[in-house]
C-alpha positions as a Markdown table, in Angstrom:
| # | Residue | x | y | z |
|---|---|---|---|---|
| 1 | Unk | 8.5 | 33.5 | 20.4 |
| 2 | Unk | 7.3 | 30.2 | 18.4 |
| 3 | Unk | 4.5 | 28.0 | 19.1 |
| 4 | Unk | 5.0 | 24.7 | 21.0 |
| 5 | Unk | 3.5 | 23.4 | 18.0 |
| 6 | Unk | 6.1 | 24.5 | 15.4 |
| 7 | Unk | 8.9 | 22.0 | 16.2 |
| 8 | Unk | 8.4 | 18.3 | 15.4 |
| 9 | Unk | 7.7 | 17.0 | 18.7 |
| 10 | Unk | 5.4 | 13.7 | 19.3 |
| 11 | Unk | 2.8 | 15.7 | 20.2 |
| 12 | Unk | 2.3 | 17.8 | 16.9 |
| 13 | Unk | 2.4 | 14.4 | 14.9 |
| 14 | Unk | -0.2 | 13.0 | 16.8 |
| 15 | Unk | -2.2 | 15.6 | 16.9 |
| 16 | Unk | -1.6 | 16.1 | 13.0 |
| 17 | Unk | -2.6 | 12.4 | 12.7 |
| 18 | Unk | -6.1 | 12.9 | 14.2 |
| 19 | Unk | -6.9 | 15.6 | 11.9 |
| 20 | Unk | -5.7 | 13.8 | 9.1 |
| 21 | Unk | -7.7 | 10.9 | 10.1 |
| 22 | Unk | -10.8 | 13.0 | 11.2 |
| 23 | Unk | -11.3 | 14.3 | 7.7 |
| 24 | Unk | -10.9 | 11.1 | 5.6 |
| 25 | Unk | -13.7 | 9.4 | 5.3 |
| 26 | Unk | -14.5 | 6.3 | 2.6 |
| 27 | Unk | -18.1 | 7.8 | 2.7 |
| 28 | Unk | -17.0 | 11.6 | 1.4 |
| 29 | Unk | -19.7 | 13.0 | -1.5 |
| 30 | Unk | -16.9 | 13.9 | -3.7 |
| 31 | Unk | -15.5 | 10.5 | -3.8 |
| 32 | Unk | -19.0 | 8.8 | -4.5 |
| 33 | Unk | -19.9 | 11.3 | -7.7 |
| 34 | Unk | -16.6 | 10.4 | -9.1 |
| 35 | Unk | -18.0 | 6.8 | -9.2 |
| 36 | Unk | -14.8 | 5.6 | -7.8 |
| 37 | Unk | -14.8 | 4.7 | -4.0 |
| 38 | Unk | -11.2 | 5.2 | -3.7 |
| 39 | Unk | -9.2 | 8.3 | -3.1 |
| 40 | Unk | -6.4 | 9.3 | -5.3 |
| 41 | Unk | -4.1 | 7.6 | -2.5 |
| 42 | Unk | -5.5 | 4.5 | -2.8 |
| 43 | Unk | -6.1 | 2.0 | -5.8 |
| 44 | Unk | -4.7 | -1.2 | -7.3 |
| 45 | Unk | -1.3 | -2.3 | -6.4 |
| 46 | Unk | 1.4 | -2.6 | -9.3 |
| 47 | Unk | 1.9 | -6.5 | -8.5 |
| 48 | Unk | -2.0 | -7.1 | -8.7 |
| 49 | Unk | -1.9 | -4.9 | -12.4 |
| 50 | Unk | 0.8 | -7.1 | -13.5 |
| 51 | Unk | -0.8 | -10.0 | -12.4 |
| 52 | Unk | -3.7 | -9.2 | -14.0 |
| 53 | Unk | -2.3 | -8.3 | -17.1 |
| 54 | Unk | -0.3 | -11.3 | -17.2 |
| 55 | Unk | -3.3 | -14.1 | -16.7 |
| 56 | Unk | -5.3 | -11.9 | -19.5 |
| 57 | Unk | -2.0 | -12.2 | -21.8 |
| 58 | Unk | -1.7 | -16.2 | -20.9 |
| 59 | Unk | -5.6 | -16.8 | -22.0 |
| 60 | Unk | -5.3 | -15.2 | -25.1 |
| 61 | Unk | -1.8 | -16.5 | -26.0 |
| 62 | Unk | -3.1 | -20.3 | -25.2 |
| 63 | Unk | -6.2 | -19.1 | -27.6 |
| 64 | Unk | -4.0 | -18.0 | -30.1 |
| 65 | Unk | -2.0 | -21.2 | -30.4 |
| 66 | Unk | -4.8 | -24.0 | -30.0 |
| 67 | Unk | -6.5 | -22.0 | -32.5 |
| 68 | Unk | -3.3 | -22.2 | -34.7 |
| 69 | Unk | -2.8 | -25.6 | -33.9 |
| 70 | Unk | -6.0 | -27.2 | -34.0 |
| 71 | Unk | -8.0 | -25.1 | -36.9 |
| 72 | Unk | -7.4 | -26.4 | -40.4 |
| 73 | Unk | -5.5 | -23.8 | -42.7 |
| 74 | Unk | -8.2 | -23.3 | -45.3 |
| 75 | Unk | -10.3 | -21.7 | -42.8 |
| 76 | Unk | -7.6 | -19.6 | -41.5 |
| 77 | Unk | -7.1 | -18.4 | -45.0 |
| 78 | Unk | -10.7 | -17.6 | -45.3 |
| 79 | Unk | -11.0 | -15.7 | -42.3 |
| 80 | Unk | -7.6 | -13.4 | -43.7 |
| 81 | Unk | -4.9 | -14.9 | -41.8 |
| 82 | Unk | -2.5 | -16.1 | -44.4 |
| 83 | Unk | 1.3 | -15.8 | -42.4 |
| 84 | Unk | 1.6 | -18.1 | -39.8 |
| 85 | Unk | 4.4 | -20.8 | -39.0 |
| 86 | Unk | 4.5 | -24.3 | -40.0 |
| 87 | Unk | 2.5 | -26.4 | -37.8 |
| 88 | Unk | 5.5 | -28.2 | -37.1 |
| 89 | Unk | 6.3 | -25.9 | -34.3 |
| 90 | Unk | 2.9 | -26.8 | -32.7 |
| 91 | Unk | 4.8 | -30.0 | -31.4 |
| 92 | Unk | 7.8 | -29.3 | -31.4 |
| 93 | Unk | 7.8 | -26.1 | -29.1 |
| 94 | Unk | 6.2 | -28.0 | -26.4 |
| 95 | Unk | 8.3 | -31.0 | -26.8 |
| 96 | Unk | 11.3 | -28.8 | -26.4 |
| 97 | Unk | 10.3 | -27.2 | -23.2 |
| 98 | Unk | 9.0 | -30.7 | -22.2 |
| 99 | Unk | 12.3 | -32.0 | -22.3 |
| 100 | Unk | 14.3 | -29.1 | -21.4 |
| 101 | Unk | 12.6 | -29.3 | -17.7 |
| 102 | Unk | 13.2 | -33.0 | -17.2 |
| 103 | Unk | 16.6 | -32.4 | -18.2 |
| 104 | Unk | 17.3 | -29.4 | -15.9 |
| 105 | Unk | 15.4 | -31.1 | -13.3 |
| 106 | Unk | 17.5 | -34.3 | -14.0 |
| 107 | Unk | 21.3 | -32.0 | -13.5 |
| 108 | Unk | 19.6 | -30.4 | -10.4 |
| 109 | Unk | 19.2 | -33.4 | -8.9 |
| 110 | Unk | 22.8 | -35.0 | -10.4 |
| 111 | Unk | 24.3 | -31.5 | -8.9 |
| 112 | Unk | 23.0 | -31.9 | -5.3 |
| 113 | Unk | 24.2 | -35.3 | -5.1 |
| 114 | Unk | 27.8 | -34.6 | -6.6 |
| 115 | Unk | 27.9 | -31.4 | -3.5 |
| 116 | Unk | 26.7 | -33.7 | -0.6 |
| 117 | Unk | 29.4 | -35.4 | 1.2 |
| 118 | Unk | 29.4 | -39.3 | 1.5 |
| 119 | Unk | 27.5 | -40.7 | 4.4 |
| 120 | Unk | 30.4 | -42.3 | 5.8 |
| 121 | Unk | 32.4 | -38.6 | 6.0 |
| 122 | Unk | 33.1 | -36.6 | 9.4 |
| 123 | Unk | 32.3 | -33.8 | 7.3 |
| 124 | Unk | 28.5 | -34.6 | 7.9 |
| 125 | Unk | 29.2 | -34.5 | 11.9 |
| 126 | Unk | 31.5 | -31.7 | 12.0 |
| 127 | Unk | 32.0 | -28.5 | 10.2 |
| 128 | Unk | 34.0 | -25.1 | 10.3 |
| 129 | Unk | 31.0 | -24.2 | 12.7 |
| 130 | Unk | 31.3 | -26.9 | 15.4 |
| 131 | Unk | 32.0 | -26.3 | 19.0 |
| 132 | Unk | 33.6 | -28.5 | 21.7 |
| 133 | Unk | 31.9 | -28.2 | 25.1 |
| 134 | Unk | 34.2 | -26.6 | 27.5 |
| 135 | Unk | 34.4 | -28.1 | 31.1 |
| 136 | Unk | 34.2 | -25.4 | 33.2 |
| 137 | Unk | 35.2 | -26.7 | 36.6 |
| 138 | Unk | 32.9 | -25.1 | 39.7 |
| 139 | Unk | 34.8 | -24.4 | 42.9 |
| 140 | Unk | 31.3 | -23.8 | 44.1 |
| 141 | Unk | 28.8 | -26.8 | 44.1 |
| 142 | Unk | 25.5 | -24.6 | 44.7 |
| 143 | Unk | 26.0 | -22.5 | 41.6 |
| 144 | Unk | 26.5 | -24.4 | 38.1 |
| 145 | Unk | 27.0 | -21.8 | 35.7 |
| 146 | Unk | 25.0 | -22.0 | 32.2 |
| 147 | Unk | 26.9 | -24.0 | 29.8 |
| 148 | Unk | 27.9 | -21.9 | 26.6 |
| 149 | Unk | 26.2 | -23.0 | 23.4 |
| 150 | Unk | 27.9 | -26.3 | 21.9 |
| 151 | Unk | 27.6 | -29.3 | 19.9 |
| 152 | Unk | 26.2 | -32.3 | 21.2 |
| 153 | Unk | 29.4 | -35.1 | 20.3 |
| 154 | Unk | 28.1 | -38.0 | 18.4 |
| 155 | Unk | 29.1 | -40.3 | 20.8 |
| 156 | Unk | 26.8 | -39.1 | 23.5 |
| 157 | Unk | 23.5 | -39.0 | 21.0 |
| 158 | Unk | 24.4 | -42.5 | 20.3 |
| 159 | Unk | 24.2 | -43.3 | 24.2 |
| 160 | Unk | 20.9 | -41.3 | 24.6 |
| 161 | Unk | 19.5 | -42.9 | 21.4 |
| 162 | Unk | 20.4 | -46.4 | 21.5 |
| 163 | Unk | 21.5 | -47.1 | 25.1 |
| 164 | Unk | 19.6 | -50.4 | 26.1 |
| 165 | Unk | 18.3 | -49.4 | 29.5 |
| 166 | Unk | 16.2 | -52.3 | 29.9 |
| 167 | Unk | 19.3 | -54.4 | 30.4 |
């Protein structure tokens, strides 16, 4: 005969979760020799490593190139850096990326307007999605059944928007 406990039943997870949960503690005296509060379960994410990593790459590449940019070649010679590229590329990189944003930004915008319809088209009223209201006709006046979800015609906004009621 097998215990109640050897199926996987709700009760047998709960009861393994209290156990589990019992016996983990942040304060355990193994953990705190180790120097590290943190079992081997827990610990930095991969997306906070990589951003990490990737702000400590950015400082030292914008080091790297004021440095380059900025320092005059005799001293960079004294100090044993001797290959380097023409300081040319100081402004010109940055100009190019300078202008290759406006310009994308620039078609993005130009792209968008070429898509959108004209104001004056239906196609900005109606699409392949649009639904007539039905008229459902009651027999019964007491009960009004829920209309089904449709589109408000533009005519009636108009009326509810602009209608002068003071007149």
């Amino acid at each position: 005969m097998e215990s109640p406990h050897s199926q996987n039943s709700p009760r047998r997870t709960l009861s393994l979760s209290k156990k589990r949960r019992a016996t983990a503690s942040c304060f355990d005296p193994d953990e705190i020799s180790s120097g590290f509060g943190l079992s081997g379960d827990h610990g930095p994410k991969p997306s906070e490593v990589y951003g990490f990593v990737g702000s400590i790459t950015t400082v030292v590449a914008t080091v790297i190139f004021l440095v380059w940019a900025y320092v005059p070649e005799s001293w960079l010679q004294s100090v044993g850096i001797s290959y380097y590229p023409s300081r040319y590329w100081a402004l010109a990189v940055p100009t190019y990326v300078m202008v290759t944003i406006v310009l994308m930004l620039g078609f993005y915008i130009g792209l968008n307007f070429i898509s959108t319809p004209s104001p004056a088209s239906l196609n900005t009223v109606f699409d392949e999605f649009s639904r007539d209201p039905l008229s459902l006709e009651c027999t019964l006046e007491d009960e009004k059944p829920i209309e089904p979800i449709s589109d408000i015609g533009i005519d009636r906004i108009n009326d509810i928007m602009f209608k002068n009621n003071a007149a």
